[in-house]
PDB file of C-alpha atoms in Angstrom:
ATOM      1  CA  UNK F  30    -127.850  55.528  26.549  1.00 60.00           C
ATOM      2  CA  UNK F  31    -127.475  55.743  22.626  1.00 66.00           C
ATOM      3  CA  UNK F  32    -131.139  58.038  23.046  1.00 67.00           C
ATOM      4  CA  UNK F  33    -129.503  60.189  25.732  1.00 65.00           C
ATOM      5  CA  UNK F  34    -126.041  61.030  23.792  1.00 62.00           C
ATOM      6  CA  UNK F  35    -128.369  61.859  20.827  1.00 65.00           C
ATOM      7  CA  UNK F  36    -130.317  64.834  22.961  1.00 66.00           C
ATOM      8  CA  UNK F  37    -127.385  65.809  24.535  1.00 61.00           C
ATOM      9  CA  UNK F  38    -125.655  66.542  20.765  1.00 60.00           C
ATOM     10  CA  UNK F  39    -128.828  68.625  19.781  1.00 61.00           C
ATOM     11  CA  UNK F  40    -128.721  70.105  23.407  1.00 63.00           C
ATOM     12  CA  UNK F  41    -125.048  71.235  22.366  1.00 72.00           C
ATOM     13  CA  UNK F  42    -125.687  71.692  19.181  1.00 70.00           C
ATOM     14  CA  UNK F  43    -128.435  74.293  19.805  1.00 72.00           C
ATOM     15  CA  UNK F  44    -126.419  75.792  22.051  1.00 68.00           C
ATOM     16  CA  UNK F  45    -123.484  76.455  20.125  1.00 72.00           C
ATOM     17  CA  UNK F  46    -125.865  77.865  17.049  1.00 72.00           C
ATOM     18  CA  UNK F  47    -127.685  80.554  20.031  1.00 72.00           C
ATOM     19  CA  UNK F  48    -123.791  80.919  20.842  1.00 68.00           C
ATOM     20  CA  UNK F  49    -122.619  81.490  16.980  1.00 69.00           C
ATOM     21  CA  UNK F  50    -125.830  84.017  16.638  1.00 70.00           C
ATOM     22  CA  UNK F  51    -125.648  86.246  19.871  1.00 66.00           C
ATOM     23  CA  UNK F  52    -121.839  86.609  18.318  1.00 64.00           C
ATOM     24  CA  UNK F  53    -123.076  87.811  15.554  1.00 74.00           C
ATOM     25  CA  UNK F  54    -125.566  90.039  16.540  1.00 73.00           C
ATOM     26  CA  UNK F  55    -123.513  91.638  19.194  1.00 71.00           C
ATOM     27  CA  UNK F  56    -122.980  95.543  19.456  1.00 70.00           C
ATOM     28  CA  UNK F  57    -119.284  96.289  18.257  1.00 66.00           C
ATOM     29  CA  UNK F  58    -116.470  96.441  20.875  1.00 65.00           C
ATOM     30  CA  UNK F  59    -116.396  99.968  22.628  1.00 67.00           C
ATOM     31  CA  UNK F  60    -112.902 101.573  22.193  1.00 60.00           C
ATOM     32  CA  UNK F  61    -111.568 104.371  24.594  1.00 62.00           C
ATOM     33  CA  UNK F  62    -108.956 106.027  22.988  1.00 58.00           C
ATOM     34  CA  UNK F  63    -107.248 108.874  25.333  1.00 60.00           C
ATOM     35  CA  UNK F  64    -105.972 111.997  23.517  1.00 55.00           C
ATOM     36  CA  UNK F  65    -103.955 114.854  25.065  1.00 57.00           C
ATOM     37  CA  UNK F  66    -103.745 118.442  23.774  1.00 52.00           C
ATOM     38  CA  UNK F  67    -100.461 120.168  22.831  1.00 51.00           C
ATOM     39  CA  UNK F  68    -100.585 123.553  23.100  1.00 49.00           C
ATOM     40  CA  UNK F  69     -98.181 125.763  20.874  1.00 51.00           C
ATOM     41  CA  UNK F  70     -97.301 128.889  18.822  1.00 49.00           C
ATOM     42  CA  UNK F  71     -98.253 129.410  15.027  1.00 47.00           C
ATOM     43  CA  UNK F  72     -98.297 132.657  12.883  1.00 48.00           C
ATOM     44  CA  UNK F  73    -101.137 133.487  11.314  1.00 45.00           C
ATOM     45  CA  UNK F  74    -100.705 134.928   7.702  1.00 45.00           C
ATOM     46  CA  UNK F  75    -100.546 138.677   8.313  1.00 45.00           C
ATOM     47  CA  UNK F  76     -97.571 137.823  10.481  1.00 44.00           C
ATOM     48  CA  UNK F  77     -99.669 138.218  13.929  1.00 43.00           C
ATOM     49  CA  UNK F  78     -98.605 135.046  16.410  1.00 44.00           C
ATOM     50  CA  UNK F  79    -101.552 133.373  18.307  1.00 41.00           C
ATOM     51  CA  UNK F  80    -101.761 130.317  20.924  1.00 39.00           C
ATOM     52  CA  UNK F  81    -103.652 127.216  18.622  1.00 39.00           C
ATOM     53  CA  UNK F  82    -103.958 123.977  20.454  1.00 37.00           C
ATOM     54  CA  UNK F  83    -102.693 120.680  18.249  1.00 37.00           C
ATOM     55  CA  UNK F  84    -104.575 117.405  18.947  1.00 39.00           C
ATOM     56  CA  UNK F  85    -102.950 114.275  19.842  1.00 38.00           C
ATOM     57  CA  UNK F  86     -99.144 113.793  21.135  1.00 39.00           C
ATOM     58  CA  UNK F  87     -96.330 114.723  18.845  1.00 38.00           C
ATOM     59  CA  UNK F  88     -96.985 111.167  17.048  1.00 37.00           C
ATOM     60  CA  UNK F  89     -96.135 110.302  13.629  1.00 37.00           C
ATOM     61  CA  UNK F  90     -98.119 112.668  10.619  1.00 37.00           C
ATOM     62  CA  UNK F  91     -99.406 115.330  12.946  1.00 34.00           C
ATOM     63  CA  UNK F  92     -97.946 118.619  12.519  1.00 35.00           C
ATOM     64  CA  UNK F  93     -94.747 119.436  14.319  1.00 36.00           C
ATOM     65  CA  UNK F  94     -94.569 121.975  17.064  1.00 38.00           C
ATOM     66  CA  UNK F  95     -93.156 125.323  16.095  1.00 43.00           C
ATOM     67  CA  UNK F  96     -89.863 125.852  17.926  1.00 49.00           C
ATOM     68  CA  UNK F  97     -88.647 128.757  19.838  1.00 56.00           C
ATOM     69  CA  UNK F  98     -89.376 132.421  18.426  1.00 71.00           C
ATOM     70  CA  UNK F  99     -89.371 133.368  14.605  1.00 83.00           C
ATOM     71  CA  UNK F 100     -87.356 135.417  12.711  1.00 90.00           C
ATOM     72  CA  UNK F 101     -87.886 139.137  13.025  1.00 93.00           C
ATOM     73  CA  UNK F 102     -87.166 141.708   9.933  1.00 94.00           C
ATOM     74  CA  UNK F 103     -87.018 145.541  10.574  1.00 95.00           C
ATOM     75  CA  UNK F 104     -87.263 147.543   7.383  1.00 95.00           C
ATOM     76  CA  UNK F 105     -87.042 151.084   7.112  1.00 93.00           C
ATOM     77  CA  UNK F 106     -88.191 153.210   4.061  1.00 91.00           C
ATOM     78  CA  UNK F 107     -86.633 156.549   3.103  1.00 85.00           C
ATOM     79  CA  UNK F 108     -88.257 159.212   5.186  1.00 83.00           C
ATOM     80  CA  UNK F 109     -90.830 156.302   7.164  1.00 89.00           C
ATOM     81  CA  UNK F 110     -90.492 154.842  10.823  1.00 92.00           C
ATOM     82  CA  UNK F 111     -89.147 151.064  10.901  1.00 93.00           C
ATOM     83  CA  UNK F 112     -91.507 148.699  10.736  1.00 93.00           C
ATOM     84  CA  UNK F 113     -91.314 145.042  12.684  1.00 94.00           C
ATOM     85  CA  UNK F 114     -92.601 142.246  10.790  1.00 94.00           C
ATOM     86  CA  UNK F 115     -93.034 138.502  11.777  1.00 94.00           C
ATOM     87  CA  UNK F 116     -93.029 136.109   8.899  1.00 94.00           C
ATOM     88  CA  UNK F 117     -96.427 133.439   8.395  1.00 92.00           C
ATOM     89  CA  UNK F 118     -95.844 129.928   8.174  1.00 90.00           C
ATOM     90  CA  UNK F 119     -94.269 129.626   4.902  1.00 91.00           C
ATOM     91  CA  UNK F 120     -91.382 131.934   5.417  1.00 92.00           C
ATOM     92  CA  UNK F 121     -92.866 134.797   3.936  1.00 93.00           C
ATOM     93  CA  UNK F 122     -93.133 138.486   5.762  1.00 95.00           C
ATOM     94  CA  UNK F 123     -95.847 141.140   5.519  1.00 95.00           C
ATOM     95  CA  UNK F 124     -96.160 142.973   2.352  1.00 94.00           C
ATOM     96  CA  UNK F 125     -94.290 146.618   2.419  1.00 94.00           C
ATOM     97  CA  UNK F 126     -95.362 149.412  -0.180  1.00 94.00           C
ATOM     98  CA  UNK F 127     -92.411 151.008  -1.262  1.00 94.00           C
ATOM     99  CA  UNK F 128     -92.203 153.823  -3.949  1.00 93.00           C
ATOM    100  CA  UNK F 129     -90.044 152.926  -7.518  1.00 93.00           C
ATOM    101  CA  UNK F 130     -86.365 153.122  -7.073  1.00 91.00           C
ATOM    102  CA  UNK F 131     -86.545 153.753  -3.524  1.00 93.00           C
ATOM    103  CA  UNK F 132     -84.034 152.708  -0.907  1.00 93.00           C
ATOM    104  CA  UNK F 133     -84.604 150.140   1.749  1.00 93.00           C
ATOM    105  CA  UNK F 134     -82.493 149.722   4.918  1.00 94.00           C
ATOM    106  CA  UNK F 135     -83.529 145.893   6.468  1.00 94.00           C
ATOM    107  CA  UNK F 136     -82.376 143.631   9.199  1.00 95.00           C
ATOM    108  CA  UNK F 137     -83.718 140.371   9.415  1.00 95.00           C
ATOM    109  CA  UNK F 138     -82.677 137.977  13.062  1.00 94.00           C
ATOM    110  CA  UNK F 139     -83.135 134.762  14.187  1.00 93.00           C
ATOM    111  CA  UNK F 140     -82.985 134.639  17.631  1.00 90.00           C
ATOM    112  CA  UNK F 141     -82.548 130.873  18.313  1.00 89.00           C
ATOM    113  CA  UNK F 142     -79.708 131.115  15.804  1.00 91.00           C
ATOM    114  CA  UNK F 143     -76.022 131.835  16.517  1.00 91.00           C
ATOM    115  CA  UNK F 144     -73.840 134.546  15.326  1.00 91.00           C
ATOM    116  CA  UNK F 145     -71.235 133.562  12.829  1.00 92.00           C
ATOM    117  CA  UNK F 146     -74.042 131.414  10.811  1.00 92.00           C
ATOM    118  CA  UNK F 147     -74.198 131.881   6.828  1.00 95.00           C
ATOM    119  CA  UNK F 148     -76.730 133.521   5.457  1.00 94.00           C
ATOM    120  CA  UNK F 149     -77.479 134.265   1.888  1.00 95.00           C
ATOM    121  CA  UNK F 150     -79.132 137.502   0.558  1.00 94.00           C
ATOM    122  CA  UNK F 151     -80.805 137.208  -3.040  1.00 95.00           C
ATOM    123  CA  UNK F 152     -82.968 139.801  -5.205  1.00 93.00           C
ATOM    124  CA  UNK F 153     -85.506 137.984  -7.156  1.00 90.00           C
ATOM    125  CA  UNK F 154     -88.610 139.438  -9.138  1.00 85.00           C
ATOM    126  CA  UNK F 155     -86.071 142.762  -9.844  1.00 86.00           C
ATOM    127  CA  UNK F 156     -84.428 145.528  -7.506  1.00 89.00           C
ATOM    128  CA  UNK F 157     -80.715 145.125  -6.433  1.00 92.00           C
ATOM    129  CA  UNK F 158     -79.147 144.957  -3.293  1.00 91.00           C
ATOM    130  CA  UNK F 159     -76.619 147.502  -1.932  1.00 86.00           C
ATOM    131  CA  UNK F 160     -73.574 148.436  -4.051  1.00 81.00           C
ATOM    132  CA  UNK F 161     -76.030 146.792  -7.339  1.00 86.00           C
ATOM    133  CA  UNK F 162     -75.320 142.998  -6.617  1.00 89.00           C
ATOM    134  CA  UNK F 163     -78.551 140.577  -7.429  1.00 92.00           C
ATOM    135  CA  UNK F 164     -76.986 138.498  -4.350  1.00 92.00           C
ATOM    136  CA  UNK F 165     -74.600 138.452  -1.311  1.00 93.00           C
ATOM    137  CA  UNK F 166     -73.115 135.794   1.362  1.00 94.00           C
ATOM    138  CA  UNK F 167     -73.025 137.189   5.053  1.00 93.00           C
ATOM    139  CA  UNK F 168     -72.715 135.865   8.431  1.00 94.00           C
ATOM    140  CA  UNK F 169     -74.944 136.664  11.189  1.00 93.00           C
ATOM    141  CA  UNK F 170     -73.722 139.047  13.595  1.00 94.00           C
ATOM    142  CA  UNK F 171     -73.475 139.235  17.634  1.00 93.00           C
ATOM    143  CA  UNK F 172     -77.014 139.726  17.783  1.00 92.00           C
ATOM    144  CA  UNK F 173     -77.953 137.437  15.093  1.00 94.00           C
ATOM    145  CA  UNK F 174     -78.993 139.108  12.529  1.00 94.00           C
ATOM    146  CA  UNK F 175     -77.947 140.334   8.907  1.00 95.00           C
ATOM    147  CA  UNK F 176     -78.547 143.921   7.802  1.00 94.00           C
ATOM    148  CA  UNK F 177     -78.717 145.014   3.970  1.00 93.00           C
ATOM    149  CA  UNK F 178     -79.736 147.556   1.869  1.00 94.00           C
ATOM    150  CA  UNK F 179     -82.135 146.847  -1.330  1.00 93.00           C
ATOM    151  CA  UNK F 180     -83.099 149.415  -3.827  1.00 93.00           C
ATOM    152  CA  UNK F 181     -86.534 148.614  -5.403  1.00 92.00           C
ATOM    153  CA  UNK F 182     -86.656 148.255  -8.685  1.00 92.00           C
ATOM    154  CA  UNK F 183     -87.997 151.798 -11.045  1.00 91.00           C
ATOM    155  CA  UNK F 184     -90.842 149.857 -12.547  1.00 90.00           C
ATOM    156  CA  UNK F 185     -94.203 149.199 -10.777  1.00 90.00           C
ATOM    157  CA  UNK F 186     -94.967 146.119  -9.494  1.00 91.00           C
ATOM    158  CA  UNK F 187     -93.375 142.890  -6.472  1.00 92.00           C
ATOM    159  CA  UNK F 188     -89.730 143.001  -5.437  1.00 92.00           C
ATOM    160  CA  UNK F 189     -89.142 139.874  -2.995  1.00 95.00           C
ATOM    161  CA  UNK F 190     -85.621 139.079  -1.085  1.00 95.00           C
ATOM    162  CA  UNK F 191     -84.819 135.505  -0.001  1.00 95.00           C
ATOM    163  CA  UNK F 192     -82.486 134.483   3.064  1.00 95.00           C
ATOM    164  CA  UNK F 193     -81.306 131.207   3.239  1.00 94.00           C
ATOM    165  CA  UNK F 194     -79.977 130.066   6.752  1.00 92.00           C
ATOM    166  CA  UNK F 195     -79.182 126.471   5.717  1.00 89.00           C
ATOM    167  CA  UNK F 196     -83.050 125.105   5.943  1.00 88.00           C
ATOM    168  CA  UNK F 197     -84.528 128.438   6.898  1.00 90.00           C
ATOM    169  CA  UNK F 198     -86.289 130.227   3.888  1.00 93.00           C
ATOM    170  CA  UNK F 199     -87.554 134.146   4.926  1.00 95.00           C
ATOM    171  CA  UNK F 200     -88.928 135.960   1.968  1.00 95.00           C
ATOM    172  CA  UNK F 201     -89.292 140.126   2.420  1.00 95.00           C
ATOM    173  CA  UNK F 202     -91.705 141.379  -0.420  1.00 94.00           C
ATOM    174  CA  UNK F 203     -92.029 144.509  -1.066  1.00 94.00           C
ATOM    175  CA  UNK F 204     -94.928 145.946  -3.373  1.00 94.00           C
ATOM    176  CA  UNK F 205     -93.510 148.888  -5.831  1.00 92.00           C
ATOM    177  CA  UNK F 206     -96.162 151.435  -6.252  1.00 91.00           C
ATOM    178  CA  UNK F 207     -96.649 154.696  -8.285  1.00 83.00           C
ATOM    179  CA  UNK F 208     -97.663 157.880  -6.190  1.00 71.00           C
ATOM    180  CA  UNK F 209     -96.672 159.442  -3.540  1.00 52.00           C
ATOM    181  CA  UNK F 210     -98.815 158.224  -0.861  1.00 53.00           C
ATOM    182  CA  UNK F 211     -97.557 155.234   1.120  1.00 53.00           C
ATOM    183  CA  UNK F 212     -98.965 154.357   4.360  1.00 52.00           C
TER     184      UNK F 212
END
């Protein structure tokens, strides 16, 4: 009896130590992971909105959607037809050439906004706004948007106006250049 309990430990024995290697030497765990597709609207930088698909589902440190439409500016320069520009991610519209001194009529709206909502007007980088004022408070009107006037600055170079709708940031930029060719 005291022969057979010896055999059977090395019988267990050795089969626990083929147990603890095949653990070892095991391929790793396969993992399905299952990953849906998002599909939603970004600008791209020259203002032109495509379709881009987003990976994964809305979870923590992926990219949040863009919601609703963007913002929509309509400048006119003296003696030019209006032009419609849609901002890029950051905020920012399409460059406009403008001649020194020259007057701009703009209208920037926010169509997911409502009317009555603050927005502030600010020159930076030179130029004034209408009446010679460097900034303005206005609300949004019944078709959400804010119109100004901005006269560019006389000296060559980048005249940029910020609105502020609480969070919001749009930037219009305008380039001032000599000449008299502006396309």
């Amino acid at each position: 009896m005291k022969r057979s309990g010896q055999i059977m430990l090395v019988v267990i024995g050795g089969a626990m130590a083929a147990l603890a290697a095949w653990w070892i030497m095991r391929p790793p765990p396969q993992v399905t992971v299952k990953v849906k597709a998002v599909t939603r609207s970004v600008p791209k930088p020259q203002g032109t909105w495509v379709r881009q698909q987003q990976v994964g589902g809305g979870n923590y440190g992926e990219t949040p959607a863009v919601s609703g439409a963007p913002a929509i500016a309509r400048v006119q320069v003296a003696g030019q037809p209006v032009r419609e520009l849609i901002p890029n991610q950051e905020g920012a519209f399409p460059q406009v050439p403008v001649r020194p001194g020259e007057k701009i009529m703009a209208e920037v709206t926010w169509p997911e906004a409502k009317a009555g909502d603050e927005v502030l007007i600010q020159m930076e980088d030179g130029g004034t706004l209408g009446a010679g004022a460097m900034s303005q408070a206005a609300l949004l009107n019944e078709h959400k948007g804010v119109a100004f006037e901005v006269h560019a600055p006389v000296e060559a170079g980048t005249c940029r106006v910020a609105l502020s709708r609480g969070e919001d940031r749009k930037v219009l930029e305008f380039e001032v250049v000599e000449g008299t060719t502006i396309q």
